[in-house]
Amino acid sequence: MSSGEQHRSVENHRPRRAPCVEGTIGLPQKLLGEPLSSGILLSLWAGTVLRSSFDVYVLPPLVHFLIDSLEKKVKRTNSLKTGFLKWKPDYDSAASEYGKAAVAFKNAKQFEQAKDACLREAVAHENNRALFHAAKAYEQAGMMLKEMQKLPEAVQLIEKASMMYLENGTPDTAAMALERAGKLIENVDPEKAVQLYQQTANVFENEERLRQAVELLGKASRLLVRGRRFDEAALSIQKEKNIYKEIENYPTCYKKTIAQVLVHLHRNDYVAAERCVRESYSIPGFNGSEDCAALEQLLEGYDQQDQDQVSDVCNSPLFKYMDNDYAKLGLSLVVPGGGIKKKSPATPQAKPDGVTATAADEEEDEYSGGLC
């Protein structure tokens, strides 16, 4: 074989580079044709494309993920096309490809694009009347917003997902989604978290899962106390107490009575606090318990404005080892008017030998012999 033929053979077997369009880092040309326009491509690659006017041989791992996502976009867009022999879009295939693209974008830490892919997947599932899978996609979109620190928007999508779970007949999944949303927003918007926890408790209660329901009500009550929303907290604790009584968890009922009394006293409502204790006498084992005795002592000290007695009760282990929010209520409880402190009665001291009488005695002695 001549040198010229050898050269041509080497040229024929040399790997060819994919045609490049400026700004796409050597992406194959097929990804830039229909149905992907360069505008769509650049919008998907916003903030991640290294613009270049030449081809590259080795792509970084991040770009591999993005290329994979774009290939899936081609497939799913083709799935949604209709024609003479295809009257209805293939939403199932499109949703599957959107889901794969979302995973690729998520692995590449491109959360904005992953969120968009999840939302498109959810719409495709909705069009296919697959509500459970649509709800899952909306929930995943919410998780992407969480990664972007957009918590209110994330909670909004998760709430939408929970409504779809309920519509689909899976209330347990709906409740778990709502609880997850509450945990996300708890430190940012406690008021919204209370609402979500109460919704979750209602779902569990409707399903007769009372233990899970009362646990979520407890979270809502503690947030209400932390936010000094005592009127709502008193109602929430009463609901907890009723459920614990229904499931016959009586010792926890005693603790909830203590919490309820502390909340009422912080509302300066002594009558409501006393009524709570009086009503709790109907709970088996409450009368004569340590909790009952402590509450009676607390109410007595509060009624007599005896700050020392109130402080002694609130500093006892029974109160100090409650949940932190309720223990703080006890430590910060002040009786009306600032209170009084008991003083030990002064004992009369005997006069030492050689000490003269008091001034009154001296004055009396001065005239004891008469005026003359």
Short mmCIF file of C-alpha atoms in Angstrom, two decimals:
data_model
loop_
_atom_site.label_atom_id
_atom_site.label_comp_id
_atom_site.label_asym_id
_atom_site.label_seq_id
_atom_site.Cartn_x
_atom_site.Cartn_y
_atom_site.Cartn_z
CA MET A 1 0.00 0.00 0.00
CA SER A 2 1.41 3.37 -0.98
CA SER A 3 1.98 6.13 1.53
CA GLY A 4 -0.88 8.15 0.00
CA GLU A 5 -3.34 5.27 0.40
CA GLN A 6 -2.15 4.68 3.96
CA HIS A 7 -2.74 8.37 4.74
CA ARG A 8 -6.25 8.22 3.29
CA SER A 9 -7.00 5.05 5.31
CA VAL A 10 -5.90 6.72 8.52
CA GLU A 11 -8.06 9.73 7.69
CA ASN A 12 -11.08 7.50 7.09
CA HIS A 13 -10.69 5.75 10.45
CA ARG A 14 -9.91 8.86 12.49
CA PRO A 15 -12.84 9.73 14.81
CA ARG A 16 -14.69 12.73 13.51
CA ARG A 17 -15.65 15.58 15.80
CA ALA A 18 -19.29 16.46 16.10
CA PRO A 19 -20.25 19.68 14.33
CA CYS A 20 -20.36 22.56 16.75
CA VAL A 21 -22.55 25.60 17.11
CA GLU A 22 -21.08 28.51 19.00
CA GLY A 23 -22.06 28.48 22.69
CA THR A 24 -22.81 24.76 22.86
CA ILE A 25 -19.42 23.22 23.71
CA GLY A 26 -19.35 20.70 20.91
CA LEU A 27 -22.89 19.37 21.24
CA PRO A 28 -23.92 17.09 18.39
CA GLN A 29 -25.80 18.97 15.71
CA LYS A 30 -28.84 16.62 15.98
CA LEU A 31 -29.57 18.12 19.40
CA LEU A 32 -29.81 21.58 17.89
CA GLY A 33 -32.32 20.74 15.17
CA GLU A 34 -36.03 20.26 15.54
CA PRO A 35 -37.69 20.09 17.96
CA LEU A 36 -34.86 21.85 19.93
CA SER A 37 -34.13 25.40 18.86
CA SER A 38 -30.97 27.14 19.94
CA GLY A 39 -33.11 29.46 22.08
CA ILE A 40 -34.51 26.54 24.06
CA LEU A 41 -31.02 25.10 24.36
CA LEU A 42 -29.52 28.30 25.71
CA SER A 43 -32.41 28.77 28.15
CA LEU A 44 -31.86 25.26 29.51
CA TRP A 45 -28.17 25.89 29.85
CA ALA A 46 -28.49 29.31 31.50
CA GLY A 47 -25.65 29.85 33.92
CA THR A 48 -23.88 26.58 33.05
CA VAL A 49 -22.69 26.89 29.43
CA LEU A 50 -19.09 27.78 28.77
CA ARG A 51 -19.43 29.66 25.50
CA SER A 52 -16.72 28.75 23.01
CA SER A 53 -16.15 29.00 19.26
CA PHE A 54 -14.28 25.72 18.95
CA ASP A 55 -14.95 22.03 19.55
CA VAL A 56 -13.75 20.18 22.60
CA TYR A 57 -12.87 16.50 22.74
CA VAL A 58 -13.54 15.80 26.44
CA LEU A 59 -16.65 17.17 28.15
CA PRO A 60 -16.76 17.61 31.92
CA PRO A 61 -19.19 15.38 33.87
CA LEU A 62 -21.62 18.27 34.37
CA VAL A 63 -22.02 18.72 30.63
CA HIS A 64 -22.56 14.97 30.18
CA PHE A 65 -25.55 15.21 32.50
CA LEU A 66 -26.92 18.17 30.54
CA ILE A 67 -26.45 16.44 27.21
CA ASP A 68 -28.31 13.43 28.56
CA SER A 69 -31.12 15.72 29.68
CA LEU A 70 -31.34 17.36 26.25
CA GLU A 71 -31.49 13.99 24.50
CA LYS A 72 -34.40 13.07 26.73
CA LYS A 73 -36.04 16.39 25.86
CA VAL A 74 -35.91 15.41 22.19
CA LYS A 75 -37.64 12.10 22.96
CA ARG A 76 -40.36 13.53 25.15
CA THR A 77 -41.10 16.39 22.75
CA ASN A 78 -41.50 13.87 19.97
CA SER A 79 -43.84 11.92 22.24
CA LEU A 80 -46.13 14.94 22.49
CA LYS A 81 -46.31 15.47 18.74
CA THR A 82 -49.42 14.46 16.84
CA GLY A 83 -49.84 13.60 13.19
CA PHE A 84 -52.11 11.99 10.63
CA LEU A 85 -51.70 8.54 12.18
CA LYS A 86 -51.18 9.78 15.76
CA TRP A 87 -54.11 11.80 17.00
CA LYS A 88 -53.36 11.76 20.73
CA PRO A 89 -50.04 12.71 22.35
CA ASP A 90 -48.24 9.96 24.23
CA TYR A 91 -48.36 11.59 27.66
CA ASP A 92 -47.07 8.47 29.41
CA SER A 93 -43.83 8.38 27.41
CA ALA A 94 -43.43 12.15 27.68
CA ALA A 95 -43.83 12.04 31.46
CA SER A 96 -41.25 9.25 31.68
CA GLU A 97 -38.72 11.26 29.68
CA TYR A 98 -39.41 14.43 31.70
CA GLY A 99 -38.77 12.40 34.85
CA LYS A 100 -35.45 11.08 33.52
CA ALA A 101 -34.42 14.60 32.52
CA ALA A 102 -35.32 15.89 36.00
CA VAL A 103 -33.08 13.25 37.58
CA ALA A 104 -30.20 14.18 35.27
CA PHE A 105 -30.58 17.89 36.06
CA LYS A 106 -30.80 17.14 39.77
CA ASN A 107 -27.59 15.09 39.65
CA ALA A 108 -25.94 17.99 37.85
CA LYS A 109 -27.12 20.35 40.65
CA GLN A 110 -29.20 22.30 38.16
CA PHE A 111 -32.21 22.64 40.44
CA GLU A 112 -34.08 25.28 38.44
CA GLN A 113 -34.09 23.08 35.33
CA ALA A 114 -34.91 20.00 37.43
CA LYS A 115 -37.89 21.85 38.91
CA ASP A 116 -39.16 22.80 35.44
CA ALA A 117 -38.81 19.20 34.26
CA CYS A 118 -40.73 17.95 37.32
CA LEU A 119 -43.54 20.43 36.67
CA ARG A 120 -43.79 19.33 33.03
CA GLU A 121 -43.80 15.71 34.17
CA ALA A 122 -46.65 16.50 36.57
CA VAL A 123 -48.70 18.15 33.83
CA ALA A 124 -48.16 15.16 31.55
CA HIS A 125 -49.34 12.80 34.30
CA GLU A 126 -52.37 15.01 34.92
CA ASN A 127 -53.26 14.90 31.23
CA ASN A 128 -52.93 11.13 31.47
CA ARG A 129 -55.19 11.15 34.59
CA ALA A 130 -52.48 9.58 36.74
CA LEU A 131 -53.06 11.71 39.84
CA PHE A 132 -50.74 9.83 42.19
CA HIS A 133 -47.76 10.16 39.84
CA ALA A 134 -48.64 13.80 39.15
CA ALA A 135 -48.65 14.47 42.90
CA LYS A 136 -45.25 12.78 43.23
CA ALA A 137 -43.87 15.02 40.49
CA TYR A 138 -45.24 18.16 42.17
CA GLU A 139 -43.71 17.04 45.45
CA GLN A 140 -40.34 16.53 43.74
CA ALA A 141 -40.61 20.00 42.22
CA GLY A 142 -41.14 21.31 45.75
CA MET A 143 -37.99 19.54 46.89
CA MET A 144 -36.05 21.24 44.10
CA LEU A 145 -37.36 24.62 45.32
CA LYS A 146 -36.25 23.66 48.81
CA GLU A 147 -32.72 23.12 47.50
CA MET A 148 -32.95 26.63 46.01
CA GLN A 149 -34.03 27.97 49.44
CA LYS A 150 -37.43 29.03 48.06
CA LEU A 151 -39.36 27.55 50.96
CA PRO A 152 -42.76 29.29 50.59
CA GLU A 153 -43.00 28.23 46.92
CA ALA A 154 -41.87 24.71 47.87
CA VAL A 155 -44.60 24.43 50.51
CA GLN A 156 -47.19 25.64 48.02
CA LEU A 157 -46.32 22.84 45.58
CA ILE A 158 -46.26 20.21 48.34
CA GLU A 159 -49.71 21.35 49.48
CA LYS A 160 -50.93 20.94 45.92
CA ALA A 161 -49.45 17.45 45.86
CA SER A 162 -51.20 16.54 49.13
CA MET A 163 -54.57 17.61 47.72
CA MET A 164 -53.98 15.36 44.72
CA TYR A 165 -53.03 12.47 47.03
CA LEU A 166 -56.34 12.94 48.85
CA GLU A 167 -58.21 13.08 45.56
CA ASN A 168 -56.48 9.88 44.51
CA GLY A 169 -57.54 8.14 47.74
CA THR A 170 -54.16 7.92 49.49
CA PRO A 171 -54.63 10.05 52.65
CA ASP A 172 -51.59 8.60 54.44
CA THR A 173 -49.28 9.88 51.72
CA ALA A 174 -51.07 13.23 51.79
CA ALA A 175 -50.54 13.52 55.55
CA MET A 176 -46.83 12.68 55.28
CA ALA A 177 -46.42 15.31 52.55
CA LEU A 178 -48.13 17.96 54.71
CA GLU A 179 -45.96 17.06 57.71
CA ARG A 180 -42.86 17.34 55.55
CA ALA A 181 -43.99 20.77 54.38
CA GLY A 182 -44.54 21.85 57.98
CA LYS A 183 -41.01 20.87 58.94
CA LEU A 184 -39.63 22.82 55.98
CA ILE A 185 -41.39 26.07 56.89
CA GLU A 186 -41.37 25.79 60.70
CA ASN A 187 -38.37 28.07 61.30
CA VAL A 188 -39.33 30.55 58.58
CA ASP A 189 -43.09 30.88 59.02
CA PRO A 190 -44.33 29.24 62.26
CA GLU A 191 -47.90 30.36 61.60
CA LYS A 192 -47.97 28.45 58.31
CA ALA A 193 -46.35 25.44 59.99
CA VAL A 194 -49.13 25.41 62.62
CA GLN A 195 -51.72 25.39 59.86
CA LEU A 196 -49.99 22.50 58.08
CA TYR A 197 -49.63 20.44 61.27
CA GLN A 198 -53.31 20.97 62.08
CA GLN A 199 -54.28 19.90 58.54
CA THR A 200 -52.12 16.79 58.93
CA ALA A 201 -53.75 16.00 62.28
CA ASN A 202 -57.21 16.34 60.70
CA VAL A 203 -56.26 13.88 57.93
CA PHE A 204 -54.96 11.34 60.47
CA GLU A 205 -58.02 11.84 62.67
CA ASN A 206 -60.36 11.21 59.74
CA GLU A 207 -58.49 7.97 59.17
CA GLU A 208 -58.88 7.13 62.88
CA ARG A 209 -55.15 7.17 63.41
CA LEU A 210 -55.42 9.08 66.67
CA ARG A 211 -51.86 8.59 67.93
CA GLN A 212 -50.41 10.19 64.81
CA ALA A 213 -53.05 12.93 64.95
CA VAL A 214 -52.30 13.87 68.56
CA GLU A 215 -48.56 13.94 67.87
CA LEU A 216 -49.09 16.55 65.15
CA LEU A 217 -51.46 18.53 67.38
CA GLY A 218 -48.71 18.59 70.00
CA LYS A 219 -46.30 20.17 67.51
CA ALA A 220 -48.91 22.79 66.64
CA SER A 221 -49.57 23.54 70.34
CA ARG A 222 -45.89 24.05 71.12
CA LEU A 223 -45.48 26.41 68.17
CA LEU A 224 -48.52 28.40 69.32
CA VAL A 225 -47.06 28.69 72.84
CA ARG A 226 -43.70 29.71 71.40
CA GLY A 227 -45.45 32.44 69.41
CA ARG A 228 -47.36 33.63 72.53
CA ARG A 229 -50.67 32.83 70.87
CA PHE A 230 -52.17 31.59 74.13
CA ASP A 231 -55.85 31.65 73.19
CA GLU A 232 -55.27 29.28 70.27
CA ALA A 233 -52.79 27.23 72.30
CA ALA A 234 -55.37 26.60 75.03
CA LEU A 235 -57.85 25.24 72.47
CA SER A 236 -55.19 23.08 70.80
CA ILE A 237 -54.06 21.59 74.13
CA GLN A 238 -57.67 20.85 75.05
CA LYS A 239 -58.05 18.92 71.79
CA GLU A 240 -54.87 16.96 72.58
CA LYS A 241 -56.20 16.21 76.04
CA ASN A 242 -59.49 14.90 74.66
CA ILE A 243 -57.72 12.54 72.25
CA TYR A 244 -55.37 11.24 74.97
CA LYS A 245 -58.41 10.61 77.12
CA GLU A 246 -60.09 8.77 74.25
CA ILE A 247 -57.11 6.45 73.76
CA GLU A 248 -56.89 6.05 77.57
CA ASN A 249 -53.43 7.53 77.95
CA TYR A 250 -54.29 9.08 81.31
CA PRO A 251 -50.79 10.05 82.60
CA THR A 252 -50.29 12.23 79.51
CA CYS A 253 -53.68 13.82 80.22
CA TYR A 254 -52.27 14.96 83.58
CA LYS A 255 -49.31 16.62 81.83
CA LYS A 256 -51.61 18.33 79.35
CA THR A 257 -53.65 19.68 82.26
CA ILE A 258 -50.50 21.25 83.71
CA ALA A 259 -49.68 22.78 80.31
CA GLN A 260 -53.23 24.07 79.98
CA VAL A 261 -53.20 25.66 83.44
CA LEU A 262 -49.89 27.42 82.70
CA VAL A 263 -51.29 28.79 79.43
CA HIS A 264 -54.46 30.06 81.15
CA LEU A 265 -52.45 31.74 83.92
CA HIS A 266 -50.31 33.48 81.31
CA ARG A 267 -53.61 34.71 79.86
CA ASN A 268 -54.39 36.05 83.36
CA ASP A 269 -57.47 33.81 83.40
CA TYR A 270 -57.47 32.22 86.84
CA VAL A 271 -61.07 31.04 86.48
CA ALA A 272 -60.31 29.02 83.32
CA ALA A 273 -57.22 27.50 84.97
CA GLU A 274 -59.22 26.45 88.01
CA ARG A 275 -61.95 25.01 85.81
CA CYS A 276 -59.34 22.87 83.95
CA VAL A 277 -58.22 21.31 87.22
CA ARG A 278 -61.79 20.79 88.38
CA GLU A 279 -62.78 19.09 85.12
CA SER A 280 -59.71 16.84 85.28
CA TYR A 281 -60.96 15.23 88.47
CA SER A 282 -63.08 13.04 86.19
CA ILE A 283 -59.92 11.55 84.63
CA PRO A 284 -59.13 8.22 86.34
CA GLY A 285 -56.23 8.56 88.76
CA PHE A 286 -55.87 12.34 88.56
CA ASN A 287 -57.34 13.10 91.97
CA GLY A 288 -54.63 12.33 94.53
CA SER A 289 -51.82 12.27 91.95
CA GLU A 290 -48.63 14.29 92.23
CA ASP A 291 -49.78 16.44 89.29
CA CYS A 292 -53.07 17.27 90.99
CA ALA A 293 -51.38 18.25 94.27
CA ALA A 294 -48.87 20.49 92.46
CA LEU A 295 -51.60 22.24 90.48
CA GLU A 296 -53.68 22.88 93.59
CA GLN A 297 -50.63 24.37 95.30
CA LEU A 298 -49.88 26.48 92.23
CA LEU A 299 -53.42 27.85 92.02
CA GLU A 300 -53.44 28.59 95.76
CA GLY A 301 -50.21 30.57 95.52
CA TYR A 302 -51.40 32.42 92.42
CA ASP A 303 -54.73 33.30 94.06
CA GLN A 304 -52.98 34.60 97.20
CA GLN A 305 -50.39 36.44 95.08
CA ASP A 306 -47.63 34.48 96.78
CA GLN A 307 -44.75 34.58 94.31
CA ASP A 308 -42.51 32.36 96.46
CA GLN A 309 -45.04 29.53 96.49
CA VAL A 310 -45.66 29.83 92.73
CA SER A 311 -41.92 29.82 92.01
CA ASP A 312 -41.34 26.79 94.23
CA VAL A 313 -43.97 24.81 92.37
CA CYS A 314 -42.76 25.89 88.91
CA ASN A 315 -39.16 25.02 89.80
CA SER A 316 -40.07 21.52 90.92
CA PRO A 317 -38.90 18.60 88.73
CA LEU A 318 -42.52 17.92 87.71
CA PHE A 319 -42.63 21.27 85.87
CA LYS A 320 -38.98 21.66 84.88
CA TYR A 321 -38.86 18.37 82.96
CA MET A 322 -41.86 19.11 80.76
CA ASP A 323 -41.42 20.14 77.12
CA ASN A 324 -39.16 23.17 76.91
CA ASP A 325 -41.90 25.54 75.79
CA TYR A 326 -44.10 24.67 78.78
CA ALA A 327 -41.17 24.63 81.24
CA LYS A 328 -40.34 28.19 80.14
CA LEU A 329 -43.95 29.21 80.79
CA GLY A 330 -43.61 27.95 84.35
CA LEU A 331 -40.30 29.71 84.97
CA SER A 332 -41.65 33.02 83.64
CA LEU A 333 -44.97 32.90 85.51
CA VAL A 334 -45.54 35.98 87.69
CA VAL A 335 -48.51 36.50 89.96
CA PRO A 336 -50.69 39.59 89.40
CA GLY A 337 -49.45 42.78 91.02
CA GLY A 338 -45.88 41.55 91.37
CA GLY A 339 -46.70 39.27 94.31
CA ILE A 340 -45.66 39.26 97.93
CA LYS A 341 -42.93 37.38 99.66
CA LYS A 342 -43.32 35.64 102.96
CA LYS A 343 -41.27 37.08 105.80
CA SER A 344 -40.28 34.99 108.73
CA PRO A 345 -41.81 36.42 111.92
CA ALA A 346 -39.26 38.29 114.05
CA THR A 347 -38.68 36.53 117.37
CA PRO A 348 -38.41 38.79 120.42
CA GLN A 349 -34.82 38.91 121.62
CA ALA A 350 -33.98 38.74 125.30
CA LYS A 351 -32.22 41.74 126.74
CA PRO A 352 -28.67 41.03 127.74
CA ASP A 353 -27.57 41.78 131.29
CA GLY A 354 -26.55 45.36 131.96
CA VAL A 355 -28.44 46.79 128.99
CA THR A 356 -30.64 49.77 129.87
CA ALA A 357 -34.34 49.84 129.05
CA THR A 358 -35.77 51.20 125.83
CA ALA A 359 -36.53 54.85 125.31
CA ALA A 360 -40.20 54.28 126.10
CA ASP A 361 -39.28 52.58 129.36
CA GLU A 362 -36.93 55.44 130.25
CA GLU A 363 -39.67 57.97 129.56
CA GLU A 364 -42.05 56.01 131.76
CA ASP A 365 -39.46 55.75 134.53
CA GLU A 366 -38.79 59.48 134.33
CA TYR A 367 -42.26 60.25 135.62
CA SER A 368 -42.70 57.16 137.73
CA GLY A 369 -41.92 59.05 140.92
CA GLY A 370 -44.30 61.88 140.16
CA LEU A 371 -43.65 65.44 139.01
CA CYS A 372 -41.87 66.56 142.15
#
